[in-house]
Every structure is written in structure tokens, then in C-alpha cells.
Amino acid sequence: MSAQPDHAPVTPYAPAPGAPAELLAQLRADKRADAWVPAFEREWAAALEESRRTFSLGGLYEVVQEWQGLIASAPAVDAFVASGYDDSEFIDMAEPRRRRR
């Protein structure tokens, strides 16, 4: 009988050591920097504090991964908005919830 687990544990996503600084530079260069930079800095500070309390880097990794995804998807969102697609028939799910009360 082996003492090794029968499955390999999932390795968490680990960004490169310079990823947060590179990410912040990208955010500062974006046209939405006025909103994005303070939001990233708040989330980073909260994740850093959590990391200090829990001795886990998971929250920091998650912040980096989420913001990398946001930056990566921004051109597609911009293209969609610029296309003039009519989304006036979009259903606001918050509205039906307000009516039930």
C-alpha cells in the first residue's frame, strides 16, 4: 500500500512575481484608469490584509486573475458597445425582484 494520494492535488493559479505591478501599469494606461486603478488598489489592499491574517496567497492570486480577465475582455466589451447593438429588450432581473416585495 502506498502512502501517496491516488490523485494529484489541483495546483492553484500562481501569477508571476511581477504580475501585480504589470497589471497596475496596464490599468493606469487604460482609458478607464480613473475608475479601475482605485478599485484594483482597494481589492489588492483587502486581499493583502487577508493574506496577512490567513498566511494564504489565494486571495492575492484571485485578485490578479480577475483583473487580468477584466483587462483581457475589455476590447471585446468596447467593440460590443461600439457596434451599436440594440439591447433595449434586455430584462433587468432586479426589477422583477423589486415588484415582489
PDB file of C-alpha atoms in Angstrom:
ATOM      1  CA  MET A   1       0.000   0.000   0.000  1.00  0.00           C
ATOM      2  CA  SER A   2       1.348   3.415  -0.945  1.00  0.00           C
ATOM      3  CA  ALA A   3       1.248   6.479   1.289  1.00  0.00           C
ATOM      4  CA  GLN A   4       0.798   8.671  -1.763  1.00  0.00           C
ATOM      5  CA  PRO A   5      -2.673  10.026  -2.643  1.00  0.00           C
ATOM      6  CA  ASP A   6      -4.354   8.323  -5.588  1.00  0.00           C
ATOM      7  CA  HIS A   7      -4.997  11.673  -7.251  1.00  0.00           C
ATOM      8  CA  ALA A   8      -2.872  14.722  -7.856  1.00  0.00           C
ATOM      9  CA  PRO A   9      -3.978  17.827  -5.986  1.00  0.00           C
ATOM     10  CA  VAL A  10      -5.054  20.750  -8.117  1.00  0.00           C
ATOM     11  CA  THR A  11      -2.274  23.287  -8.295  1.00  0.00           C
ATOM     12  CA  PRO A  12      -3.650  26.779  -7.721  1.00  0.00           C
ATOM     13  CA  TYR A  13      -3.034  29.501 -10.255  1.00  0.00           C
ATOM     14  CA  ALA A  14       0.113  31.370  -9.272  1.00  0.00           C
ATOM     15  CA  PRO A  15       0.898  34.567 -11.163  1.00  0.00           C
ATOM     16  CA  ALA A  16       4.448  35.634 -11.872  1.00  0.00           C
ATOM     17  CA  PRO A  17       6.025  37.665  -9.060  1.00  0.00           C
ATOM     18  CA  GLY A  18       5.826  40.885 -11.096  1.00  0.00           C
ATOM     19  CA  ALA A  19       2.245  40.325 -12.258  1.00  0.00           C
ATOM     20  CA  PRO A  20       0.580  42.778  -9.837  1.00  0.00           C
ATOM     21  CA  ALA A  21       2.926  45.621 -10.861  1.00  0.00           C
ATOM     22  CA  GLU A  22       2.459  44.847 -14.566  1.00  0.00           C
ATOM     23  CA  LEU A  23      -1.278  44.700 -14.071  1.00  0.00           C
ATOM     24  CA  LEU A  24      -1.327  48.059 -12.301  1.00  0.00           C
ATOM     25  CA  ALA A  25       0.697  49.585 -15.162  1.00  0.00           C
ATOM     26  CA  GLN A  26      -1.844  48.243 -17.671  1.00  0.00           C
ATOM     27  CA  LEU A  27      -4.722  49.612 -15.621  1.00  0.00           C
ATOM     28  CA  ARG A  28      -3.077  53.032 -15.409  1.00  0.00           C
ATOM     29  CA  ALA A  29      -2.631  53.070 -19.205  1.00  0.00           C
ATOM     30  CA  ASP A  30      -6.290  52.223 -19.872  1.00  0.00           C
ATOM     31  CA  LYS A  31      -8.890  54.874 -20.664  1.00  0.00           C
ATOM     32  CA  ARG A  32     -10.863  53.687 -17.609  1.00  0.00           C
ATOM     33  CA  ALA A  33      -7.926  54.258 -15.244  1.00  0.00           C
ATOM     34  CA  ASP A  34      -9.829  56.774 -13.113  1.00  0.00           C
ATOM     35  CA  ALA A  35     -12.257  54.057 -12.027  1.00  0.00           C
ATOM     36  CA  TRP A  36     -10.166  50.920 -12.405  1.00  0.00           C
ATOM     37  CA  VAL A  37      -6.970  51.881 -10.560  1.00  0.00           C
ATOM     38  CA  PRO A  38      -8.672  52.798  -7.258  1.00  0.00           C
ATOM     39  CA  ALA A  39     -10.883  49.681  -7.474  1.00  0.00           C
ATOM     40  CA  PHE A  40      -7.860  47.429  -8.053  1.00  0.00           C
ATOM     41  CA  GLU A  41      -5.922  49.092  -5.234  1.00  0.00           C
ATOM     42  CA  ARG A  42      -8.846  48.590  -2.805  1.00  0.00           C
ATOM     43  CA  GLU A  43      -9.220  44.923  -3.751  1.00  0.00           C
ATOM     44  CA  TRP A  44      -5.448  44.373  -3.579  1.00  0.00           C
ATOM     45  CA  ALA A  45      -5.217  46.012  -0.145  1.00  0.00           C
ATOM     46  CA  ALA A  46      -8.102  43.896   1.176  1.00  0.00           C
ATOM     47  CA  ALA A  47      -6.547  40.701  -0.232  1.00  0.00           C
ATOM     48  CA  LEU A  48      -3.173  41.658   1.209  1.00  0.00           C
ATOM     49  CA  GLU A  49      -4.693  42.150   4.657  1.00  0.00           C
ATOM     50  CA  GLU A  50      -6.495  38.807   4.374  1.00  0.00           C
ATOM     51  CA  SER A  51      -3.231  37.192   3.312  1.00  0.00           C
ATOM     52  CA  ARG A  52      -1.514  38.546   6.394  1.00  0.00           C
ATOM     53  CA  ARG A  53      -4.248  37.141   8.643  1.00  0.00           C
ATOM     54  CA  THR A  54      -4.552  33.734   6.971  1.00  0.00           C
ATOM     55  CA  PHE A  55      -0.993  33.150   5.709  1.00  0.00           C
ATOM     56  CA  SER A  56      -2.526  32.325   2.310  1.00  0.00           C
ATOM     57  CA  LEU A  57      -1.746  33.835  -1.061  1.00  0.00           C
ATOM     58  CA  GLY A  58      -5.014  32.610  -2.581  1.00  0.00           C
ATOM     59  CA  GLY A  59      -6.821  35.927  -2.247  1.00  0.00           C
ATOM     60  CA  LEU A  60      -3.965  37.822  -3.866  1.00  0.00           C
ATOM     61  CA  TYR A  61      -3.824  35.344  -6.733  1.00  0.00           C
ATOM     62  CA  GLU A  62      -7.584  35.675  -7.192  1.00  0.00           C
ATOM     63  CA  VAL A  63      -7.436  39.478  -7.421  1.00  0.00           C
ATOM     64  CA  VAL A  64      -4.685  39.299 -10.052  1.00  0.00           C
ATOM     65  CA  GLN A  65      -6.527  36.645 -12.059  1.00  0.00           C
ATOM     66  CA  GLU A  66      -9.840  38.534 -12.008  1.00  0.00           C
ATOM     67  CA  TRP A  67      -8.274  41.812 -13.100  1.00  0.00           C
ATOM     68  CA  GLN A  68      -6.223  40.096 -15.819  1.00  0.00           C
ATOM     69  CA  GLY A  69      -9.501  38.707 -17.135  1.00  0.00           C
ATOM     70  CA  LEU A  70     -11.120  42.123 -16.991  1.00  0.00           C
ATOM     71  CA  ILE A  71      -8.320  43.708 -18.983  1.00  0.00           C
ATOM     72  CA  ALA A  72      -8.310  40.834 -21.479  1.00  0.00           C
ATOM     73  CA  SER A  73     -12.067  41.144 -22.078  1.00  0.00           C
ATOM     74  CA  ALA A  74     -12.159  44.958 -22.238  1.00  0.00           C
ATOM     75  CA  PRO A  75     -11.514  45.178 -26.025  1.00  0.00           C
ATOM     76  CA  ALA A  76     -14.413  42.798 -26.722  1.00  0.00           C
ATOM     77  CA  VAL A  77     -16.715  44.814 -24.467  1.00  0.00           C
ATOM     78  CA  ASP A  78     -15.615  48.041 -26.171  1.00  0.00           C
ATOM     79  CA  ALA A  79     -16.277  46.510 -29.595  1.00  0.00           C
ATOM     80  CA  PHE A  80     -19.732  45.367 -28.498  1.00  0.00           C
ATOM     81  CA  VAL A  81     -20.624  48.811 -27.181  1.00  0.00           C
ATOM     82  CA  ALA A  82     -19.253  50.490 -30.317  1.00  0.00           C
ATOM     83  CA  SER A  83     -21.256  48.150 -32.560  1.00  0.00           C
ATOM     84  CA  GLY A  84     -24.456  49.904 -31.563  1.00  0.00           C
ATOM     85  CA  TYR A  85     -26.163  46.601 -30.792  1.00  0.00           C
ATOM     86  CA  ASP A  86     -29.679  47.285 -29.540  1.00  0.00           C
ATOM     87  CA  ASP A  87     -30.003  45.762 -26.123  1.00  0.00           C
ATOM     88  CA  SER A  88     -33.109  47.721 -25.170  1.00  0.00           C
ATOM     89  CA  GLU A  89     -35.036  44.467 -24.810  1.00  0.00           C
ATOM     90  CA  PHE A  90     -32.675  43.366 -22.071  1.00  0.00           C
ATOM     91  CA  ILE A  91     -34.552  42.256 -18.972  1.00  0.00           C
ATOM     92  CA  ASP A  92     -33.360  43.834 -15.758  1.00  0.00           C
ATOM     93  CA  MET A  93     -33.606  40.976 -13.248  1.00  0.00           C
ATOM     94  CA  ALA A  94     -33.561  43.443 -10.353  1.00  0.00           C
ATOM     95  CA  GLU A  95     -36.902  44.875 -11.492  1.00  0.00           C
ATOM     96  CA  PRO A  96     -38.962  41.665 -11.006  1.00  0.00           C
ATOM     97  CA  ARG A  97     -37.394  41.256  -7.546  1.00  0.00           C
ATOM     98  CA  ARG A  98     -38.468  44.771  -6.542  1.00  0.00           C
ATOM     99  CA  ARG A  99     -42.052  44.116  -7.612  1.00  0.00           C
ATOM    100  CA  ARG A 100     -42.386  41.041  -5.370  1.00  0.00           C
ATOM    101  CA  ARG A 101     -41.808  42.977  -2.169  1.00  0.00           C
TER     102      ARG A 101
END
